[in-house]
Amino acid sequence: MSATDRTEIKKLGEFGLIDQISEKFVNKNSNTVKGIGDDAAVIDMGTHYQLVSTDMLVEGIHFDLSYFPLHHLGYKSVAVNVSDIAAMNGIAEQITVSLALSNRFSLEAVHAFYEGVKAACEAYNVDLVGGDTTASKSGLVISVTAIGKVEKGKVAYRSGAKLNDIICVTGDLGAAYMGLQVLEREKQVFLENPDMQPQLDKYTYIVGRQLKPEARMDLIHELLDLNIVPTSMIDISDGLASELHHIATQSGVGLNIHEDKLPFATAMQEAALEFKLDPNTAILNGGEDYELLFTISQDDFEKVKKHPDIHFIGYINENSNGLNLVTNNGNPIPLKAQGWNHFGEN
Ligand code: ADP
Ligand code: MG
């Protein structure tokens, strides 16, 4: 490589970059069951699998402190990591929390952040067991690692979807993204006229979805009780379309999802229309809902068909079929993966 060689990371994108990193490494320990490439790493502990996942939240990229209350940020930092353990069909047990703090932070601010961390530890029954604290010159950086466990026969990878499996999604989609649009708009209004108070009452639900996401650990416990092991699973952090692409690519399958089956809240739809956005764009490409996307064998359908919070959005089919959104008038259109991209190549 000459001194003039320089490739912009945005040419590769986040996933291309991760692929290039992972190509350099070969696992040497036989207890490393799954390394890079899923929601969490999987380590064989003999009696069970241990799950490990790390996610970083960076000020100015993932959150804006002008509208993100610190206790909510503390809660969300834990929830998004617990969500990655849930996405393996596992139960989170421990977390570590590392912070890089700028001198803008007071002791009171740090305490407010940890109030949120504590609330999440209680909600998800996890223990804070360590971390690291350092200074930062350019804003707050939060890195959380979650550790969990799963029975060996019950782990759900992104790669296990099979022909004719049913594609399921929990909760509703697109609201966290529309909540972010509202918060950004109110911030601009405030910057232009600091006397204006933010108008958020109408948007409680969608703003709450952005500021207070929950990991769907409740669903993992329910699936365990129902004796259902999803054939594949991922959490929706980057957007439904992007996550469907991960499942399809890693499982070597194609799939169809149906527009009329996609779950959304009325408040999300109303906000999208107000912002002159197609609600489907928020549903398919808006990120950060932290719902679970998974596939089940048709044999398991009876057990969940009446579940109020699981929606059946389509089917797995042959790889050659590709990924399609079947619109309300029955036309299949190719599903593009446009998820979030912090390196900005979209
Ligand atoms: P998620 O959205 O579920 O958090 P990511 O897209 O962030 O997943 O990561 C996908 C996979 O790539 C995970 O296995 C993660 O551990 C791995 N990964 C991400 N960044 C790096 C990195 N810098 N070095 C090694 N592995 C990484
Ligand atoms: Mg994930």
Short mmCIF file of C-alpha atoms and ligand atoms in Angstrom, two decimals:
data_model
loop_
_atom_site.label_atom_id
_atom_site.label_comp_id
_atom_site.label_asym_id
_atom_site.label_seq_id
_atom_site.Cartn_x
_atom_site.Cartn_y
_atom_site.Cartn_z
CA MET A 1 0.00 0.00 0.00
CA SER A 2 1.53 3.33 -1.04
CA ALA A 3 1.23 6.48 1.05
CA THR A 4 -1.34 7.81 -1.38
CA ASP A 5 -3.70 4.79 -1.06
CA ARG A 6 -6.79 5.85 0.77
CA THR A 7 -10.26 4.36 0.62
CA GLU A 8 -13.14 6.18 2.24
CA ILE A 9 -14.99 3.91 4.70
CA LYS A 10 -18.29 5.17 3.35
CA LYS A 11 -17.50 3.36 0.08
CA LEU A 12 -17.72 0.05 1.98
CA GLY A 13 -20.39 0.96 4.51
CA GLU A 14 -20.63 -0.44 8.01
CA PHE A 15 -21.39 -4.01 6.94
CA GLY A 16 -18.67 -4.08 4.26
CA LEU A 17 -16.20 -2.85 6.84
CA ILE A 18 -17.21 -5.51 9.37
CA ASP A 19 -16.82 -8.17 6.64
CA GLN A 20 -13.29 -6.98 5.93
CA ILE A 21 -12.39 -7.04 9.62
CA SER A 22 -13.83 -10.52 10.14
CA GLU A 23 -11.94 -11.91 7.10
CA LYS A 24 -8.66 -11.29 8.91
CA PHE A 25 -9.52 -13.56 11.82
CA VAL A 26 -9.93 -17.29 12.25
CA ASN A 27 -11.25 -18.61 15.57
CA LYS A 28 -8.67 -20.73 17.37
CA ASN A 29 -10.66 -21.90 20.39
CA SER A 30 -13.00 -24.79 19.92
CA ASN A 31 -15.45 -23.26 22.42
CA THR A 32 -15.97 -20.25 20.12
CA VAL A 33 -19.17 -21.48 18.51
CA LYS A 34 -20.10 -18.23 16.73
CA GLY A 35 -17.83 -15.23 16.31
CA ILE A 36 -18.46 -12.09 14.30
CA GLY A 37 -21.67 -11.92 12.31
CA ASP A 38 -24.68 -12.38 14.54
CA ASP A 39 -26.35 -10.32 17.26
CA ALA A 40 -24.07 -11.82 19.89
CA ALA A 41 -21.07 -14.13 20.03
CA VAL A 42 -21.76 -17.67 21.23
CA ILE A 43 -19.34 -19.46 23.56
CA ASP A 44 -19.68 -23.10 24.60
CA MET A 45 -19.66 -23.35 28.40
CA GLY A 46 -20.23 -27.11 28.47
CA THR A 47 -23.65 -27.05 30.11
CA HIS A 48 -24.98 -24.11 28.05
CA TYR A 49 -23.96 -21.37 25.64
CA GLN A 50 -22.80 -17.98 26.86
CA LEU A 51 -23.74 -14.95 24.74
CA VAL A 52 -21.71 -11.74 24.50
CA SER A 53 -22.67 -8.55 22.70
CA THR A 54 -21.32 -4.99 22.63
CA ASP A 55 -22.92 -1.81 21.34
CA MET A 56 -21.62 1.73 21.42
CA LEU A 57 -23.66 4.93 21.54
CA VAL A 58 -21.93 8.13 20.46
CA GLU A 59 -23.11 11.68 21.09
CA GLY A 60 -24.00 13.43 17.85
CA ILE A 61 -24.37 10.10 16.01
CA HIS A 62 -26.80 8.07 18.11
CA PHE A 63 -28.21 10.72 20.40
CA ASP A 64 -28.42 14.45 20.88
CA LEU A 65 -28.22 15.58 24.50
CA SER A 66 -30.33 18.65 23.78
CA TYR A 67 -33.41 16.42 23.73
CA PHE A 68 -32.26 13.09 25.18
CA PRO A 69 -32.78 13.03 28.96
CA LEU A 70 -29.78 11.35 30.57
CA HIS A 71 -31.78 8.81 32.55
CA HIS A 72 -33.47 7.69 29.34
CA LEU A 73 -30.07 7.46 27.68
CA GLY A 74 -28.84 5.24 30.51
CA TYR A 75 -31.88 3.00 30.12
CA LYS A 76 -31.59 2.83 26.32
CA SER A 77 -27.85 2.00 26.45
CA VAL A 78 -28.70 -1.11 28.45
CA ALA A 79 -31.89 -1.98 26.54
CA VAL A 80 -30.21 -2.05 23.12
CA ASN A 81 -27.60 -4.49 24.39
CA VAL A 82 -30.08 -6.70 26.18
CA SER A 83 -32.00 -6.70 22.89
CA ASP A 84 -29.02 -8.31 21.11
CA ILE A 85 -28.98 -11.10 23.70
CA ALA A 86 -32.75 -11.52 23.22
CA ALA A 87 -32.12 -11.76 19.47
CA MET A 88 -30.15 -14.98 20.10
CA ASN A 89 -33.13 -16.34 22.07
CA GLY A 90 -31.07 -15.81 25.22
CA ILE A 91 -31.53 -14.28 28.64
CA ALA A 92 -29.22 -11.40 29.62
CA GLU A 93 -27.61 -11.69 33.06
CA GLN A 94 -24.73 -9.18 33.33
CA ILE A 95 -23.64 -5.91 31.75
CA THR A 96 -20.56 -3.73 31.83
CA VAL A 97 -20.88 0.00 31.11
CA SER A 98 -17.97 2.14 29.90
CA LEU A 99 -18.11 5.91 29.57
CA ALA A 100 -15.93 8.58 27.96
CA LEU A 101 -17.05 11.86 29.52
CA SER A 102 -16.32 15.42 28.44
CA ASN A 103 -15.94 18.21 30.99
CA ARG A 104 -19.48 19.32 30.16
CA PHE A 105 -20.69 16.54 32.43
CA SER A 106 -21.36 17.19 36.07
CA LEU A 107 -21.56 14.61 38.81
CA GLU A 108 -25.34 15.14 38.82
CA ALA A 109 -25.48 14.30 35.11
CA VAL A 110 -23.55 11.07 35.64
CA HIS A 111 -25.92 10.14 38.46
CA ALA A 112 -28.92 10.83 36.23
CA PHE A 113 -27.43 8.53 33.56
CA TYR A 114 -26.90 5.75 36.12
CA GLU A 115 -30.46 6.12 37.42
CA GLY A 116 -31.51 4.98 33.96
CA VAL A 117 -28.93 2.19 33.90
CA LYS A 118 -30.24 1.02 37.26
CA ALA A 119 -33.87 1.09 36.13
CA ALA A 120 -32.94 -1.05 33.12
CA CYS A 121 -30.94 -3.46 35.31
CA GLU A 122 -34.08 -3.89 37.39
CA ALA A 123 -36.43 -4.19 34.40
CA TYR A 124 -34.28 -6.84 32.69
CA ASN A 125 -32.94 -8.51 35.82
CA VAL A 126 -29.29 -7.92 34.91
CA ASP A 127 -26.32 -7.05 37.13
CA LEU A 128 -23.91 -4.22 36.42
CA VAL A 129 -20.57 -5.99 36.97
CA GLY A 130 -17.96 -3.55 35.67
CA GLY A 131 -16.95 -1.03 33.05
CA ASP A 132 -14.43 1.71 32.45
CA THR A 133 -14.44 5.48 32.88
CA THR A 134 -12.33 7.93 30.95
CA ALA A 135 -12.29 11.50 29.65
CA SER A 136 -13.40 12.57 26.18
CA LYS A 137 -12.57 15.69 24.19
CA SER A 138 -15.47 15.34 21.82
CA GLY A 139 -18.66 14.38 23.55
CA LEU A 140 -20.11 11.44 25.38
CA VAL A 141 -19.33 7.88 24.29
CA ILE A 142 -21.13 4.96 25.94
CA SER A 143 -20.11 1.36 25.39
CA VAL A 144 -22.12 -1.44 26.94
CA THR A 145 -21.38 -5.15 26.88
CA ALA A 146 -24.12 -7.60 27.71
CA ILE A 147 -23.54 -11.21 28.75
CA GLY A 148 -26.30 -13.77 28.68
CA LYS A 149 -27.02 -17.43 28.31
CA VAL A 150 -29.11 -19.82 26.29
CA GLU A 151 -29.69 -23.56 26.35
CA LYS A 152 -27.58 -25.17 23.64
CA GLY A 153 -30.54 -26.47 21.67
CA LYS A 154 -32.37 -23.16 21.79
CA VAL A 155 -29.95 -20.64 20.33
CA ALA A 156 -31.39 -18.71 17.35
CA TYR A 157 -28.96 -17.53 14.69
CA ARG A 158 -29.62 -15.22 11.76
CA SER A 159 -28.73 -18.16 9.52
CA GLY A 160 -31.40 -20.74 10.35
CA ALA A 161 -34.42 -19.68 8.28
CA LYS A 162 -35.83 -22.54 6.18
CA LEU A 163 -38.10 -22.78 3.15
CA ASN A 164 -41.77 -22.10 4.03
CA ASP A 165 -40.98 -20.78 7.52
CA ILE A 166 -43.29 -18.02 8.71
CA ILE A 167 -41.75 -14.57 9.17
CA CYS A 168 -42.82 -12.97 12.46
CA VAL A 169 -42.33 -9.54 13.92
CA THR A 170 -43.21 -8.29 17.40
CA GLY A 171 -44.82 -4.98 18.35
CA ASP A 172 -45.09 -2.16 15.82
CA LEU A 173 -42.53 -0.56 13.54
CA GLY A 174 -41.44 2.89 12.41
CA ALA A 175 -42.46 4.78 15.54
CA ALA A 176 -38.95 5.30 16.93
CA TYR A 177 -37.90 6.84 13.60
CA MET A 178 -40.90 9.16 13.48
CA GLY A 179 -40.27 10.09 17.14
CA LEU A 180 -36.76 11.11 16.12
CA GLN A 181 -38.15 13.30 13.30
CA VAL A 182 -40.41 15.09 15.81
CA LEU A 183 -37.54 15.63 18.28
CA GLU A 184 -35.29 16.98 15.51
CA ARG A 185 -38.01 19.33 14.29
CA GLU A 186 -38.76 20.67 17.76
CA LYS A 187 -35.04 21.20 18.31
CA GLN A 188 -34.84 23.36 15.17
CA VAL A 189 -37.90 25.34 16.26
CA PHE A 190 -36.30 25.89 19.65
CA LEU A 191 -32.98 26.98 18.13
CA GLU A 192 -34.77 29.53 15.96
CA ASN A 193 -36.95 30.76 18.81
CA PRO A 194 -35.80 29.77 22.31
CA ASP A 195 -39.06 31.08 23.81
CA MET A 196 -41.00 28.35 22.04
CA GLN A 197 -41.72 25.32 24.19
CA PRO A 198 -41.55 21.96 22.40
CA GLN A 199 -44.95 20.65 21.32
CA LEU A 200 -44.64 16.99 22.16
CA ASP A 201 -47.98 16.06 23.79
CA LYS A 202 -49.47 14.78 20.56
CA TYR A 203 -46.41 12.64 19.96
CA THR A 204 -46.02 10.92 23.33
CA TYR A 205 -46.08 7.42 21.89
CA ILE A 206 -43.61 7.87 19.05
CA VAL A 207 -41.23 10.09 21.05
CA GLY A 208 -41.35 7.47 23.82
CA ARG A 209 -40.41 4.80 21.29
CA GLN A 210 -37.30 6.79 20.41
CA LEU A 211 -36.30 7.77 23.96
CA LYS A 212 -37.40 4.69 25.90
CA PRO A 213 -37.08 1.57 23.76
CA GLU A 214 -37.58 -1.78 25.46
CA ALA A 215 -35.73 -4.99 24.72
CA ARG A 216 -38.35 -7.69 24.05
CA MET A 217 -37.06 -10.01 26.76
CA ASP A 218 -40.73 -10.61 27.62
CA LEU A 219 -41.21 -12.36 24.27
CA ILE A 220 -38.15 -14.56 24.81
CA HIS A 221 -39.64 -15.81 28.08
CA GLU A 222 -42.97 -16.43 26.32
CA LEU A 223 -41.33 -18.38 23.49
CA LEU A 224 -39.53 -20.48 26.09
CA ASP A 225 -42.83 -21.17 27.87
CA LEU A 226 -44.51 -22.07 24.57
CA ASN A 227 -41.60 -24.35 23.72
CA ILE A 228 -40.95 -22.55 20.45
CA VAL A 229 -37.42 -22.13 19.17
CA PRO A 230 -37.34 -19.62 16.30
CA THR A 231 -35.49 -21.01 13.29
CA SER A 232 -33.78 -17.62 12.92
CA MET A 233 -33.89 -14.32 14.77
CA ILE A 234 -32.50 -10.76 14.78
CA ASP A 235 -33.51 -7.58 16.57
CA ILE A 236 -34.65 -4.57 14.56
CA SER A 237 -32.06 -1.90 15.20
CA ASP A 238 -31.35 -0.76 11.64
CA GLY A 239 -34.80 -1.19 10.08
CA LEU A 240 -36.94 -4.15 8.99
CA ALA A 241 -35.67 -4.27 5.39
CA SER A 242 -32.03 -4.30 6.45
CA GLU A 243 -32.64 -7.02 9.05
CA LEU A 244 -34.59 -9.14 6.54
CA HIS A 245 -31.57 -8.93 4.24
CA HIS A 246 -29.32 -10.20 7.05
CA ILE A 247 -31.63 -13.17 7.68
CA ALA A 248 -32.01 -13.97 3.97
CA THR A 249 -28.31 -13.64 3.15
CA GLN A 250 -27.10 -15.62 6.13
CA SER A 251 -29.78 -18.30 5.71
CA GLY A 252 -29.31 -18.52 1.93
CA VAL A 253 -33.01 -18.01 1.27
CA GLY A 254 -35.42 -15.57 -0.37
CA LEU A 255 -38.60 -14.20 1.15
CA ASN A 256 -41.83 -12.34 0.57
CA ILE A 257 -43.38 -9.97 3.06
CA HIS A 258 -46.84 -8.48 2.66
CA GLU A 259 -47.54 -4.77 2.93
CA ASP A 260 -50.95 -5.32 4.52
CA LYS A 261 -49.41 -7.41 7.31
CA LEU A 262 -46.82 -4.91 8.48
CA PRO A 263 -47.59 -3.77 12.03
CA PHE A 264 -47.64 -0.06 12.83
CA ALA A 265 -49.23 2.32 15.33
CA THR A 266 -51.77 4.93 14.20
CA ALA A 267 -49.64 7.61 15.87
CA MET A 268 -46.71 6.61 13.63
CA GLN A 269 -48.86 6.77 10.51
CA GLU A 270 -50.26 10.18 11.43
CA ALA A 271 -46.81 11.60 12.08
CA ALA A 272 -45.47 10.18 8.80
CA LEU A 273 -48.29 11.80 6.85
CA GLU A 274 -47.68 15.09 8.67
CA PHE A 275 -44.02 14.91 7.68
CA LYS A 276 -45.02 14.01 4.09
CA LEU A 277 -43.26 10.68 4.44
CA ASP A 278 -44.59 7.36 3.19
CA PRO A 279 -45.41 5.40 6.40
CA ASN A 280 -43.93 2.33 4.67
CA THR A 281 -40.56 4.08 4.52
CA ALA A 282 -40.58 4.47 8.30
CA ILE A 283 -41.82 0.87 8.79
CA LEU A 284 -39.27 -0.68 6.43
CA ASN A 285 -36.26 1.56 6.89
CA GLY A 286 -36.70 3.47 10.13
CA GLY A 287 -34.45 1.96 12.78
CA GLU A 288 -34.34 1.64 16.54
CA ASP A 289 -37.66 -0.01 17.32
CA TYR A 290 -35.77 -2.92 18.92
CA GLU A 291 -38.59 -5.31 18.15
CA LEU A 292 -37.73 -8.92 17.26
CA LEU A 293 -37.84 -10.31 13.74
CA PHE A 294 -37.84 -14.09 13.64
CA THR A 295 -38.93 -17.11 11.65
CA ILE A 296 -40.80 -20.14 12.91
CA SER A 297 -41.54 -23.49 11.40
CA GLN A 298 -45.14 -23.86 10.19
CA ASP A 299 -45.53 -26.63 12.80
CA ASP A 300 -45.29 -24.00 15.54
CA PHE A 301 -47.91 -21.63 14.09
CA GLU A 302 -50.82 -23.07 16.10
CA LYS A 303 -49.06 -22.20 19.36
CA VAL A 304 -48.70 -18.50 18.53
CA LYS A 305 -51.41 -17.70 16.02
CA LYS A 306 -53.54 -15.84 18.57
CA HIS A 307 -50.66 -13.99 20.21
CA PRO A 308 -51.65 -10.31 20.32
CA ASP A 309 -48.14 -8.98 19.86
CA ILE A 310 -46.68 -11.30 17.22
CA HIS A 311 -47.46 -10.42 13.61
CA PHE A 312 -47.06 -12.80 10.70
CA ILE A 313 -45.73 -10.75 7.83
CA GLY A 314 -44.68 -13.29 5.21
CA TYR A 315 -42.90 -16.49 4.25
CA ILE A 316 -39.42 -17.73 3.50
CA ASN A 317 -38.96 -19.05 -0.03
CA GLU A 318 -36.21 -19.99 -2.47
CA ASN A 319 -33.04 -17.97 -2.69
CA SER A 320 -33.73 -17.35 -6.40
CA ASN A 321 -36.97 -15.55 -5.50
CA GLY A 322 -35.00 -12.73 -3.86
CA LEU A 323 -36.60 -10.46 -1.27
CA ASN A 324 -39.92 -8.87 -2.14
CA LEU A 325 -42.55 -6.66 -0.65
CA VAL A 326 -45.94 -7.76 -1.93
CA THR A 327 -47.94 -4.54 -2.13
CA ASN A 328 -51.60 -4.17 -1.23
CA ASN A 329 -52.56 -4.71 -4.86
CA GLY A 330 -50.61 -7.96 -5.04
CA ASN A 331 -47.49 -6.80 -6.87
CA PRO A 332 -44.15 -8.08 -5.62
CA ILE A 333 -41.52 -5.35 -5.60
CA PRO A 334 -37.86 -5.96 -4.68
CA LEU A 335 -37.12 -5.02 -1.10
CA LYS A 336 -34.17 -2.69 -0.81
CA ALA A 337 -32.14 -2.60 2.40
CA GLN A 338 -31.70 0.99 3.25
CA GLY A 339 -31.23 0.79 7.02
CA TRP A 340 -29.33 3.29 9.03
CA ASN A 341 -25.89 4.00 7.85
CA HIS A 342 -23.70 6.11 10.03
CA PHE A 343 -21.02 6.27 7.35
CA GLY A 344 -23.49 7.97 5.04
CA GLU A 345 -23.30 6.07 1.75
CA ASN A 346 -27.07 5.81 1.30
P1 ADP B 1 -26.12 -5.35 15.85
O1 ADP B 1 -26.79 -4.35 14.94
O2 ADP B 1 -26.94 -6.54 16.16
O3 ADP B 1 -25.50 -4.70 17.08
P2 ADP B 1 -23.81 -5.09 14.22
O4 ADP B 1 -24.31 -4.85 12.84
O5 ADP B 1 -23.36 -3.93 15.04
O6 ADP B 1 -24.91 -5.94 15.01
O7 ADP B 1 -22.62 -6.12 14.18
C1 ADP B 1 -22.70 -7.30 13.42
C2 ADP B 1 -21.57 -8.22 13.84
O8 ADP B 1 -20.30 -7.61 13.60
C3 ADP B 1 -21.57 -8.58 15.32
O9 ADP B 1 -21.17 -9.94 15.41
C4 ADP B 1 -20.52 -7.67 15.91
O10 ADP B 1 -19.95 -8.20 17.09
C5 ADP B 1 -19.50 -7.58 14.79
N1 ADP B 1 -18.69 -6.37 14.78
C6 ADP B 1 -19.11 -5.09 14.61
N2 ADP B 1 -18.08 -4.22 14.62
C7 ADP B 1 -16.96 -4.97 14.83
C8 ADP B 1 -15.56 -4.69 14.97
N3 ADP B 1 -15.10 -3.44 14.90
N4 ADP B 1 -14.71 -5.72 15.19
C9 ADP B 1 -15.17 -6.98 15.27
N5 ADP B 1 -16.46 -7.33 15.14
C10 ADP B 1 -17.36 -6.34 14.93
MG MG B 2 -28.84 -6.82 16.76
#
